[in-house]
Amino acid sequence: MTIDPEKNIHFSPTHRLQWEEAQQKDVILYPEGMVELNQSSAEILKLCNGSRKVEQIVEELERKFETTGLGNDINAFLEVALQNGWITQE
Amino acid sequence: MAGSHKSNITPPRWLLAELTYACPLQCPYCSNPLNYAKYPSELSTDDWKRVLTQARKMGAVQLGLSGGEPLVRKDLSELVKHARQLGYYSNLITSGYGLTEERIVELKQAGLDHIQVSIQASSQELNDHIAGTVSYEHKREVAHLVKKHGYPMVLCVVIHRENIHQMQQILEMAEELGADYLELANTQYYGWAHANRDLLLPTREQFEQAEAIAQAYKERVAGKMKIYYVVPDYYEDRPKACMNGWGTTFLTIAPDGVALPCHSARELPGLDCPNVNDYSIEAIWNESKAFNFFRGFDWMKEPCRSCDEKEKDFGGCRCQAYLLTGDMYNTDPVCSKSPNRHVVQEAIDSAKSASLVPGEKPLIFRNSKNSRDFA
């Protein structure tokens, strides 16, 4: 399983991404489990709404944080997210 | 002990709401107390809503709706709706018994996130025998409906000597039913399971064989179905990190409103577990004797006290120490460093002997009649 650059990325319909006030963190919730996210991971996942491909996610985050060269890190994180079932490309 | 770790108290993350002890099934390994019939009262809808609100405010985010059979509660959808509004991720932990398509849709609309369905075996005959109720076909139908309506589904199968030989078929059944997660829960020997241990505990060889089958299958279905394996701790060298540490993460509320640091803690002596009818969740979590009892490490005896692994497993399970050694402060006897490790070996030997003379002793099924005998 690996990210297809030609396909849009969706956040998994069987997981939930949510801001937790008590923890001051974004978290992913799924059956009987929770993953705490750091800020950059959360920023990436929030853009996985089915309307963007990898390239567009990279562009948007580079624009937002006024930087370049985020491609490798974002790709690596998305691969992990895909392996964990947090995102899909179907 | 009480209050000595207040500055280090972490907020609850997991709320297990045992909505009722009523259940149409009679599984002989039920985790409810043997004498549950002694506690017939149940919190009202408003009580539960208050509990959910207070625990959420403290930081609880995973909500288990359990029992007994939570579907017995007529206000289940109302509670789910309240939980969703508060931002909980809600897990319905059910036998599936009595679940109709109409109710599955109603719960979805109320905001239920996930349904965990238990199946007792991969064949109708054995499932219905263990459940003590004809339920196999119905459960399969429920599993299909859960997936049809877009829920993530955990299929939970409790593993013991009567069904461990079905491991391969259980895995195939889970895949066929479209489970997203399969929980292979080796029986934990508390409550009813402890009373039936001679008839439920498999041999080490049986465990190893079943685990190898599950492991091979896990690799085959990677990316499609996740397999959780609850370890059989009698065959381990180290105890489980029970509850992730006492009073650190988990909060259980029993049907009558008693707040417990773990769902078995009601069986421990002298904890004076508080009731949500008398105290707020915040007071219970932070101030109560019960929740502070085994917080931190000061309560420990040797060999735990000086052990370099105590921060990893917290000395194991207090309920298991009490149940098997009679002293809840002892090291969990599962640990090979425990001077009481022999009691675990004796349990293993006793179960093995019992397996050589099948039928000598019947399973004690979990029902109100048998529970009253323990009350």
Tab-separated table of C-alpha atoms in Angstrom:
chain	number	residue	atom	x	y	z
A	1	MET	CA	0.000	0.000	0.000
A	2	THR	CA	1.470	3.307	-1.029
A	3	ILE	CA	0.214	6.829	-1.820
A	4	ASP	CA	-0.934	7.303	-5.408
A	5	PRO	CA	0.017	10.844	-6.503
A	6	GLU	CA	-2.839	10.877	-9.041
A	7	LYS	CA	-5.624	10.247	-6.547
A	8	ASN	CA	-7.320	12.521	-4.042
A	9	ILE	CA	-6.836	11.773	-0.368
A	10	HIS	CA	-9.751	11.353	2.032
A	11	PHE	CA	-9.731	11.157	5.771
A	12	SER	CA	-11.048	7.719	6.769
A	13	PRO	CA	-14.829	7.616	7.243
A	14	THR	CA	-14.364	5.185	10.134
A	15	HIS	CA	-12.027	7.471	12.097
A	16	ARG	CA	-12.628	10.885	13.608
A	17	LEU	CA	-10.221	13.826	13.764
A	18	GLN	CA	-11.016	16.099	16.671
A	19	TRP	CA	-9.575	18.910	18.771
A	20	GLU	CA	-9.348	17.910	22.451
A	21	GLU	CA	-9.633	20.897	24.725
A	22	ALA	CA	-8.453	18.981	27.812
A	23	GLN	CA	-5.286	17.842	26.054
A	24	GLN	CA	-4.817	20.940	23.901
A	25	LYS	CA	-4.203	18.594	21.005
A	26	ASP	CA	-5.788	17.214	17.888
A	27	VAL	CA	-6.450	13.497	18.167
A	28	ILE	CA	-7.601	10.671	15.919
A	29	LEU	CA	-10.342	8.577	17.442
A	30	TYR	CA	-11.214	5.073	16.300
A	31	PRO	CA	-12.741	1.962	17.891
A	32	GLU	CA	-11.432	1.827	21.443
A	33	GLY	CA	-8.360	3.857	20.611
A	34	MET	CA	-6.856	7.304	20.247
A	35	VAL	CA	-3.734	8.781	18.679
A	36	GLU	CA	-2.475	12.171	19.823
A	37	LEU	CA	-1.185	14.305	16.981
A	38	ASN	CA	1.488	16.949	16.894
A	39	GLN	CA	0.597	20.166	15.153
A	40	SER	CA	2.185	19.399	11.791
A	41	SER	CA	0.524	15.992	11.509
A	42	ALA	CA	-2.824	17.557	12.345
A	43	GLU	CA	-2.337	20.286	9.712
A	44	ILE	CA	-1.676	17.651	7.052
A	45	LEU	CA	-4.651	15.495	7.983
A	46	LYS	CA	-7.047	18.430	8.021
A	47	LEU	CA	-6.308	18.919	4.332
A	48	CYS	CA	-7.172	15.287	3.533
A	49	ASN	CA	-10.800	16.046	2.753
A	50	GLY	CA	-11.129	14.309	-0.583
A	51	SER	CA	-10.505	17.400	-2.721
A	52	ARG	CA	-6.697	17.329	-2.857
A	53	LYS	CA	-3.863	15.140	-4.133
A	54	VAL	CA	-0.484	14.939	-2.364
A	55	GLU	CA	1.005	17.684	-4.495
A	56	GLN	CA	-1.779	20.106	-3.614
A	57	ILE	CA	-1.437	19.361	0.082
A	58	VAL	CA	2.292	20.124	-0.084
A	59	GLU	CA	1.655	23.365	-2.002
A	60	GLU	CA	-0.968	24.524	0.411
A	61	LEU	CA	1.107	23.871	3.526
A	62	GLU	CA	4.217	25.462	2.024
A	63	ARG	CA	2.147	28.536	1.229
A	64	LYS	CA	0.549	28.588	4.682
A	65	PHE	CA	3.860	28.310	6.540
A	66	GLU	CA	5.789	30.387	3.976
A	67	THR	CA	8.414	27.740	3.401
A	68	THR	CA	9.573	25.180	0.833
A	69	GLY	CA	10.888	21.629	0.835
A	70	LEU	CA	8.073	20.049	2.892
A	71	GLY	CA	7.396	17.409	0.238
A	72	ASN	CA	9.456	14.556	1.690
A	73	ASP	CA	8.179	14.947	5.232
A	74	ILE	CA	4.567	15.197	4.124
A	75	ASN	CA	4.897	12.179	1.862
A	76	ALA	CA	6.484	10.144	4.630
A	77	PHE	CA	3.730	11.073	7.071
A	78	LEU	CA	0.976	10.283	4.568
A	79	GLU	CA	2.473	6.842	3.977
A	80	VAL	CA	2.278	6.194	7.715
A	81	ALA	CA	-1.270	7.548	7.803
A	82	LEU	CA	-2.261	5.235	4.968
A	83	GLN	CA	-0.694	2.197	6.646
A	84	ASN	CA	-2.631	3.022	9.808
A	85	GLY	CA	-5.899	3.416	7.951
A	86	TRP	CA	-6.319	7.097	8.880
A	87	ILE	CA	-6.630	8.117	5.224
A	88	THR	CA	-7.845	6.426	2.051
A	89	GLN	CA	-7.632	7.060	-1.680
A	90	GLU	CA	-10.705	5.148	-2.776
B	1	MET	CA	-1.817	6.290	50.811
B	2	ALA	CA	-4.838	8.331	49.935
B	3	GLY	CA	-3.977	11.717	48.549
B	4	SER	CA	-0.227	11.192	48.419
B	5	HIS	CA	-0.029	11.609	44.658
B	6	LYS	CA	-2.467	14.379	43.998
B	7	SER	CA	-0.056	16.528	42.093
B	8	ASN	CA	0.548	13.706	39.612
B	9	ILE	CA	-3.059	12.800	38.907
B	10	THR	CA	-3.752	12.532	35.189
B	11	PRO	CA	-7.333	13.000	33.973
B	12	PRO	CA	-9.500	10.061	32.875
B	13	ARG	CA	-9.473	9.313	29.152
B	14	TRP	CA	-11.690	6.234	29.062
B	15	LEU	CA	-15.138	6.023	30.563
B	16	LEU	CA	-16.708	2.586	30.710
B	17	ALA	CA	-20.415	2.959	31.362
B	18	GLU	CA	-21.872	-0.348	32.479
B	19	LEU	CA	-25.464	0.608	31.857
B	20	THR	CA	-27.045	-2.530	33.255
B	21	TYR	CA	-26.231	-5.985	34.608
B	22	ALA	CA	-29.225	-7.423	32.737
B	23	CYS	CA	-28.214	-9.663	29.847
B	24	PRO	CA	-30.016	-12.231	27.705
B	25	LEU	CA	-26.790	-14.240	27.383
B	26	GLN	CA	-25.187	-16.423	30.036
B	27	CYS	CA	-21.507	-16.596	29.084
B	28	PRO	CA	-19.589	-18.495	31.746
B	29	TYR	CA	-16.601	-16.094	31.521
B	30	CYS	CA	-18.586	-12.891	32.056
B	31	SER	CA	-16.536	-10.097	33.641
B	32	ASN	CA	-19.437	-8.874	35.760
B	33	PRO	CA	-19.190	-9.702	39.475
B	34	LEU	CA	-20.426	-13.156	40.497
B	35	ASN	CA	-22.880	-11.555	42.903
B	36	TYR	CA	-24.216	-8.937	40.477
B	37	ALA	CA	-27.769	-9.913	41.441
B	38	LYS	CA	-27.103	-8.106	44.712
B	39	TYR	CA	-27.010	-4.788	42.850
B	40	PRO	CA	-30.313	-4.512	40.992
B	41	SER	CA	-30.641	-0.718	41.016
B	42	GLU	CA	-29.750	1.258	37.905
B	43	LEU	CA	-28.894	4.896	37.346
B	44	SER	CA	-31.557	6.981	35.635
B	45	THR	CA	-31.149	8.620	32.235
B	46	ASP	CA	-30.440	11.969	33.891
B	47	ASP	CA	-27.845	10.419	36.206
B	48	TRP	CA	-25.987	8.959	33.230
B	49	LYS	CA	-26.146	12.261	31.355
B	50	ARG	CA	-24.656	14.039	34.360
B	51	VAL	CA	-21.879	11.437	34.618
B	52	LEU	CA	-21.088	11.766	30.903
B	53	THR	CA	-20.985	15.546	31.126
B	54	GLN	CA	-18.752	15.616	34.210
B	55	ALA	CA	-16.300	13.013	32.902
B	56	ARG	CA	-16.082	14.694	29.500
B	57	LYS	CA	-15.264	17.975	31.166
B	58	MET	CA	-12.317	16.317	32.867
B	59	GLY	CA	-11.017	14.977	29.558
B	60	ALA	CA	-12.611	11.557	29.042
B	61	VAL	CA	-13.023	11.013	25.305
B	62	GLN	CA	-13.486	7.294	24.679
B	63	LEU	CA	-16.834	6.046	25.924
B	64	GLY	CA	-17.649	2.347	26.229
B	65	LEU	CA	-21.361	1.601	26.513
B	66	SER	CA	-21.408	-1.801	28.055
B	67	GLY	CA	-23.181	-3.980	30.594
B	68	GLY	CA	-24.613	-6.647	30.871
B	69	GLU	CA	-26.251	-5.984	27.556
B	70	PRO	CA	-26.523	-2.222	26.974
B	71	LEU	CA	-29.280	-2.693	24.379
B	72	VAL	CA	-31.583	-3.565	27.262
B	73	ARG	CA	-31.601	0.144	28.202
B	74	LYS	CA	-34.443	1.874	26.404
B	75	ASP	CA	-32.680	5.231	26.724
B	76	LEU	CA	-29.565	4.042	24.880
B	77	SER	CA	-30.085	6.316	21.855
B	78	GLU	CA	-30.739	9.283	24.115
B	79	LEU	CA	-27.469	8.634	25.963
B	80	VAL	CA	-25.584	8.190	22.687
B	81	LYS	CA	-26.975	11.491	21.448
B	82	HIS	CA	-25.872	13.253	24.617
B	83	ALA	CA	-22.419	11.657	24.340
B	84	ARG	CA	-22.052	12.770	20.725
B	85	GLN	CA	-22.976	16.343	21.585
B	86	LEU	CA	-20.268	16.315	24.247
B	87	GLY	CA	-17.673	15.074	21.750
B	88	TYR	CA	-17.184	11.514	22.968
B	89	TYR	CA	-16.179	8.734	20.628
B	90	SER	CA	-18.816	6.189	21.597
B	91	ASN	CA	-18.339	2.432	21.418
B	92	LEU	CA	-21.309	0.122	21.844
B	93	ILE	CA	-20.076	-3.139	23.346
B	94	THR	CA	-22.832	-5.614	22.680
B	95	SER	CA	-23.724	-9.248	22.225
B	96	GLY	CA	-25.819	-8.049	19.293
B	97	TYR	CA	-28.744	-9.898	20.805
B	98	GLY	CA	-31.966	-8.025	20.074
B	99	LEU	CA	-30.316	-5.515	17.740
B	100	THR	CA	-32.612	-4.713	14.802
B	101	GLU	CA	-31.827	-2.780	11.636
B	102	GLU	CA	-34.178	-0.057	12.828
B	103	ARG	CA	-32.209	0.386	16.040
B	104	ILE	CA	-28.868	0.294	14.220
B	105	VAL	CA	-30.086	3.208	12.074
B	106	GLU	CA	-31.507	5.049	15.079
B	107	LEU	CA	-28.202	4.734	16.963
B	108	LYS	CA	-26.280	5.922	13.902
B	109	GLN	CA	-28.479	8.992	13.678
B	110	ALA	CA	-27.920	9.603	17.386
B	111	GLY	CA	-24.174	9.674	16.678
B	112	LEU	CA	-22.873	6.249	17.707
B	113	ASP	CA	-19.355	5.802	16.319
B	114	HIS	CA	-18.640	2.100	16.575
B	115	ILE	CA	-20.240	-1.226	17.383
B	116	GLN	CA	-18.343	-4.120	18.903
B	117	VAL	CA	-20.209	-7.385	18.452
B	118	SER	CA	-19.253	-10.481	20.391
B	119	ILE	CA	-19.479	-13.950	18.931
B	120	GLN	CA	-18.780	-16.926	21.139
B	121	ALA	CA	-17.510	-19.377	18.524
B	122	SER	CA	-17.337	-20.017	14.779
B	123	SER	CA	-20.045	-22.669	14.792
B	124	GLN	CA	-23.689	-22.343	15.721
B	125	GLU	CA	-23.669	-25.279	18.084
B	126	LEU	CA	-20.764	-24.068	20.183
B	127	ASN	CA	-21.774	-20.399	20.086
B	128	ASP	CA	-25.252	-21.187	21.333
B	129	HIS	CA	-23.911	-23.529	24.006
B	130	ILE	CA	-21.407	-20.989	25.404
B	131	ALA	CA	-23.837	-18.069	25.168
B	132	GLY	CA	-26.463	-20.195	26.885
B	133	THR	CA	-28.904	-18.696	24.377
B	134	VAL	CA	-29.681	-19.420	20.718
B	135	SER	CA	-28.009	-16.436	19.086
B	136	TYR	CA	-25.476	-17.433	16.426
B	137	GLU	CA	-27.464	-16.724	13.260
B	138	HIS	CA	-28.833	-13.522	14.739
B	139	LYS	CA	-25.336	-12.293	15.591
B	140	ARG	CA	-24.115	-12.961	12.062
B	141	GLU	CA	-27.063	-11.030	10.684
B	142	VAL	CA	-26.310	-8.151	13.082
B	143	ALA	CA	-22.669	-8.103	11.960
B	144	HIS	CA	-23.796	-7.717	8.334
B	145	LEU	CA	-26.162	-4.889	9.275
B	146	VAL	CA	-23.482	-3.076	11.278
B	147	LYS	CA	-21.253	-3.017	8.186
B	148	LYS	CA	-24.164	-2.192	5.880
B	149	HIS	CA	-24.770	1.000	7.835
B	150	GLY	CA	-21.167	2.177	7.676
B	151	TYR	CA	-19.979	1.565	11.199
B	152	PRO	CA	-16.469	0.372	11.904
B	153	MET	CA	-16.904	-3.064	13.451
B	154	VAL	CA	-14.890	-4.899	16.028
B	155	LEU	CA	-15.716	-8.555	16.303
B	156	CYS	CA	-14.837	-9.814	19.750
B	157	VAL	CA	-14.296	-13.488	20.415
B	158	VAL	CA	-13.360	-14.588	23.912
B	159	ILE	CA	-10.945	-17.506	23.649
B	160	HIS	CA	-10.922	-20.460	26.057
B	161	ARG	CA	-10.536	-24.214	26.045
B	162	GLU	CA	-13.902	-24.917	24.447
B	163	ASN	CA	-13.312	-22.802	21.334
B	164	ILE	CA	-9.546	-22.424	20.996
B	165	HIS	CA	-9.430	-25.277	18.474
B	166	GLN	CA	-11.592	-23.131	16.182
B	167	MET	CA	-8.977	-20.384	15.810
B	168	GLN	CA	-8.603	-20.789	12.043
B	169	GLN	CA	-12.383	-20.809	11.493
B	170	ILE	CA	-12.856	-17.828	13.828
B	171	LEU	CA	-10.370	-15.822	11.762
B	172	GLU	CA	-12.095	-16.833	8.527
B	173	MET	CA	-15.495	-15.946	9.977
B	174	ALA	CA	-14.281	-12.484	11.000
B	175	GLU	CA	-12.898	-11.818	7.535
B	176	GLU	CA	-16.072	-13.067	5.881
B	177	LEU	CA	-18.239	-10.855	8.096
B	178	GLY	CA	-16.148	-7.820	7.111
B	179	ALA	CA	-14.796	-7.032	10.573
B	180	ASP	CA	-12.404	-4.088	10.601
B	181	TYR	CA	-10.881	-5.377	13.810
B	182	LEU	CA	-10.914	-8.821	15.369
B	183	GLU	CA	-10.331	-8.911	19.080
B	184	LEU	CA	-9.100	-12.325	20.157
B	185	ALA	CA	-9.562	-11.964	23.874
B	186	ASN	CA	-7.947	-14.767	25.777
B	187	THR	CA	-10.141	-15.207	28.825
B	188	GLN	CA	-9.080	-13.153	31.832
B	189	TYR	CA	-9.781	-15.172	34.935
B	190	TYR	CA	-11.901	-12.926	37.135
B	191	GLY	CA	-15.504	-13.202	38.238
B	192	TRP	CA	-17.361	-15.939	36.378
B	193	ALA	CA	-14.285	-16.962	34.420
B	194	HIS	CA	-12.418	-17.537	37.667
B	195	ALA	CA	-15.238	-19.721	38.973
B	196	ASN	CA	-15.096	-21.750	35.737
B	197	ARG	CA	-11.340	-21.687	35.296
B	198	ASP	CA	-10.790	-25.441	35.420
B	199	LEU	CA	-13.108	-25.780	32.448
B	200	LEU	CA	-11.910	-22.757	30.467
B	201	LEU	CA	-8.133	-22.496	30.794
B	202	PRO	CA	-6.362	-24.066	27.803
B	203	THR	CA	-2.951	-25.696	27.987
B	204	ARG	CA	0.219	-23.864	26.981
B	205	GLU	CA	0.428	-26.049	23.848
B	206	GLN	CA	-3.099	-25.053	22.836
B	207	PHE	CA	-2.252	-21.363	23.312
B	208	GLU	CA	0.931	-21.555	21.320
B	209	GLN	CA	-0.743	-23.354	18.463
B	210	ALA	CA	-3.643	-20.887	18.356
B	211	GLU	CA	-1.330	-17.891	18.581
B	212	ALA	CA	0.759	-19.141	15.659
B	213	ILE	CA	-2.375	-19.497	13.538
B	214	ALA	CA	-3.526	-15.980	14.478
B	215	GLN	CA	-0.089	-14.531	13.783
B	216	ALA	CA	0.090	-16.049	10.306
B	217	TYR	CA	-3.415	-14.817	9.518
B	218	LYS	CA	-2.579	-11.336	10.794
B	219	GLU	CA	0.100	-10.970	8.151
B	220	ARG	CA	-2.237	-12.216	5.445
B	221	VAL	CA	-4.974	-9.675	6.218
B	222	ALA	CA	-2.691	-6.710	7.021
B	223	GLY	CA	-4.245	-3.470	5.838
B	224	LYS	CA	-7.696	-5.034	5.729
B	225	MET	CA	-8.464	-6.399	9.166
B	226	LYS	CA	-6.542	-5.567	12.322
B	227	ILE	CA	-6.162	-8.291	14.899
B	228	TYR	CA	-5.893	-7.447	18.587
B	229	TYR	CA	-4.615	-10.265	20.713
B	230	VAL	CA	-5.353	-10.061	24.425
B	231	VAL	CA	-2.540	-12.089	25.970
B	232	PRO	CA	-3.189	-15.085	28.189
B	233	ASP	CA	-1.331	-13.768	31.205
B	234	TYR	CA	-1.108	-17.091	33.058
B	235	TYR	CA	1.428	-18.106	30.417
B	236	GLU	CA	3.448	-14.901	30.562
B	237	ASP	CA	6.522	-14.133	32.693
B	238	ARG	CA	5.459	-10.574	33.435
B	239	PRO	CA	2.068	-9.199	34.447
B	240	LYS	CA	-0.041	-6.923	32.282
B	241	ALA	CA	0.162	-3.179	32.891
B	242	CYS	CA	-3.336	-3.384	34.274
B	243	MET	CA	-5.564	-0.390	33.470
B	244	ASN	CA	-2.430	1.458	32.342
B	245	GLY	CA	-1.882	2.089	36.039
B	246	TRP	CA	-4.526	2.505	38.728
B	247	GLY	CA	-6.486	5.747	38.496
B	248	THR	CA	-4.492	7.075	35.554
B	249	THR	CA	-6.716	6.514	32.540
B	250	PHE	CA	-9.777	4.348	33.148
B	251	LEU	CA	-12.998	5.104	34.943
B	252	THR	CA	-15.745	2.511	35.174
B	253	ILE	CA	-19.224	3.296	36.402
B	254	ALA	CA	-21.241	0.233	37.429
B	255	PRO	CA	-25.009	0.062	36.766
B	256	ASP	CA	-25.882	1.224	40.281
B	257	GLY	CA	-23.570	4.244	40.055
B	258	VAL	CA	-20.557	2.874	41.905
B	259	ALA	CA	-17.356	4.289	40.421
B	260	LEU	CA	-14.543	1.776	39.962
B	261	PRO	CA	-10.870	2.157	38.994
B	262	CYS	CA	-11.324	-1.079	37.029
B	263	HIS	CA	-14.392	-3.158	36.301
B	264	SER	CA	-13.335	-5.892	38.767
B	265	ALA	CA	-12.382	-3.558	41.618
B	266	ARG	CA	-15.762	-3.989	43.274
B	267	GLU	CA	-14.467	-7.363	44.524
B	268	LEU	CA	-11.525	-5.829	46.412
B	269	PRO	CA	-12.000	-5.347	50.172
B	270	GLY	CA	-12.011	-2.011	51.939
B	271	LEU	CA	-11.878	0.351	48.970
B	272	ASP	CA	-15.212	2.021	49.782
B	273	CYS	CA	-15.837	2.725	46.127
B	274	PRO	CA	-17.827	5.963	45.846
B	275	ASN	CA	-21.183	6.359	44.111
B	276	VAL	CA	-21.944	9.019	41.509
B	277	ASN	CA	-25.184	9.677	43.385
B	278	ASP	CA	-23.103	11.091	46.235
B	279	TYR	CA	-20.088	12.719	44.572
B	280	SER	CA	-19.085	14.445	41.359
B	281	ILE	CA	-16.782	12.622	38.942
B	282	GLU	CA	-14.093	15.170	39.696
B	283	ALA	CA	-14.275	14.506	43.447
B	284	ILE	CA	-14.335	10.757	42.837
B	285	TRP	CA	-11.347	10.827	40.500
B	286	ASN	CA	-9.203	13.228	42.500
B	287	GLU	CA	-10.236	12.829	46.111
B	288	SER	CA	-11.749	9.405	46.762
B	289	LYS	CA	-9.975	6.763	48.791
B	290	ALA	CA	-10.646	4.118	46.124
B	291	PHE	CA	-9.080	5.997	43.222
B	292	ASN	CA	-6.020	6.984	45.251
B	293	PHE	CA	-5.547	3.552	46.788
B	294	PHE	CA	-3.021	2.137	44.326
B	295	ARG	CA	-1.913	5.330	42.616
B	296	GLY	CA	1.823	5.693	42.301
B	297	PHE	CA	4.272	3.232	43.858
B	298	ASP	CA	4.216	3.846	47.618
B	299	TRP	CA	1.720	1.046	48.270
B	300	MET	CA	4.001	-1.619	46.818
B	301	LYS	CA	5.563	-4.501	48.709
B	302	GLU	CA	8.635	-6.399	47.609
B	303	PRO	CA	9.557	-7.615	45.051
B	304	CYS	CA	7.711	-4.772	43.276
B	305	ARG	CA	8.959	-1.932	45.422
B	306	SER	CA	12.600	-2.247	44.355
B	307	CYS	CA	11.880	-3.672	40.909
B	308	ASP	CA	13.240	-1.774	37.918
B	309	GLU	CA	10.180	-2.786	35.878
B	310	LYS	CA	7.561	-1.317	38.210
B	311	GLU	CA	7.004	1.715	36.016
B	312	LYS	CA	6.284	-0.577	33.103
B	313	ASP	CA	3.640	-2.858	34.638
B	314	PHE	CA	2.711	-1.154	37.953
B	315	GLY	CA	2.999	-4.488	39.749
B	316	GLY	CA	0.316	-5.990	37.511
B	317	CYS	CA	-3.299	-6.443	38.456
B	318	ARG	CA	-4.550	-5.788	41.994
B	319	CYS	CA	-7.659	-7.906	41.477
B	320	GLN	CA	-5.569	-10.848	40.299
B	321	ALA	CA	-3.222	-10.491	43.276
B	322	TYR	CA	-6.222	-10.537	45.599
B	323	LEU	CA	-8.034	-13.352	43.843
B	324	LEU	CA	-5.024	-15.665	43.644
B	325	THR	CA	-3.017	-14.794	46.771
B	326	GLY	CA	-5.606	-13.303	49.105
B	327	ASP	CA	-3.611	-10.073	49.474
B	328	MET	CA	-4.273	-7.231	47.074
B	329	TYR	CA	-0.928	-5.574	47.875
B	330	ASN	CA	1.047	-8.561	46.596
B	331	THR	CA	2.866	-8.679	43.291
B	332	ASP	CA	0.588	-10.055	40.591
B	333	PRO	CA	1.441	-13.783	40.871
B	334	VAL	CA	1.724	-14.026	37.096
B	335	CYS	CA	5.150	-12.359	37.490
B	336	SER	CA	8.011	-14.859	37.601
B	337	LYS	CA	9.572	-12.710	40.341
B	338	SER	CA	6.537	-13.252	42.565
B	339	PRO	CA	7.061	-15.629	45.482
B	340	ASN	CA	3.476	-16.771	44.753
B	341	ARG	CA	4.047	-17.726	41.136
B	342	HIS	CA	3.292	-21.344	42.119
B	343	VAL	CA	-0.432	-20.536	42.495
B	344	VAL	CA	-0.592	-19.830	38.774
B	345	GLN	CA	1.153	-23.112	37.997
B	346	GLU	CA	-1.286	-24.899	40.308
B	347	ALA	CA	-4.200	-23.343	38.428
B	348	ILE	CA	-2.711	-24.509	35.132
B	349	ASP	CA	-2.192	-28.037	36.498
B	350	SER	CA	-5.663	-28.155	37.984
B	351	ALA	CA	-7.251	-27.140	34.683
B	352	LYS	CA	-5.220	-29.754	32.856
B	353	SER	CA	-6.370	-32.479	35.241
B	354	ALA	CA	-9.972	-31.371	34.837
B	355	SER	CA	-9.634	-31.602	31.057
B	356	LEU	CA	-8.725	-35.280	31.374
B	357	VAL	CA	-12.073	-36.091	32.969
B	358	PRO	CA	-14.513	-34.102	30.847
B	359	GLY	CA	-18.043	-33.660	32.119
B	360	GLU	CA	-17.156	-34.219	35.753
B	361	LYS	CA	-17.913	-30.639	36.665
B	362	PRO	CA	-20.434	-28.524	34.742
B	363	LEU	CA	-19.881	-24.912	33.607
B	364	ILE	CA	-21.569	-22.375	35.837
B	365	PHE	CA	-23.521	-20.113	33.509
B	366	ARG	CA	-23.868	-16.435	34.236
B	367	ASN	CA	-27.483	-15.821	35.147
B	368	SER	CA	-29.431	-14.319	38.017
B	369	LYS	CA	-30.250	-17.648	39.587
B	370	ASN	CA	-26.585	-18.640	39.834
B	371	SER	CA	-25.614	-15.104	40.829
B	372	ARG	CA	-27.962	-15.226	43.808
B	373	ASP	CA	-26.077	-18.317	45.005
B	374	PHE	CA	-22.938	-16.161	45.160
B	375	ALA	CA	-24.640	-13.178	46.771
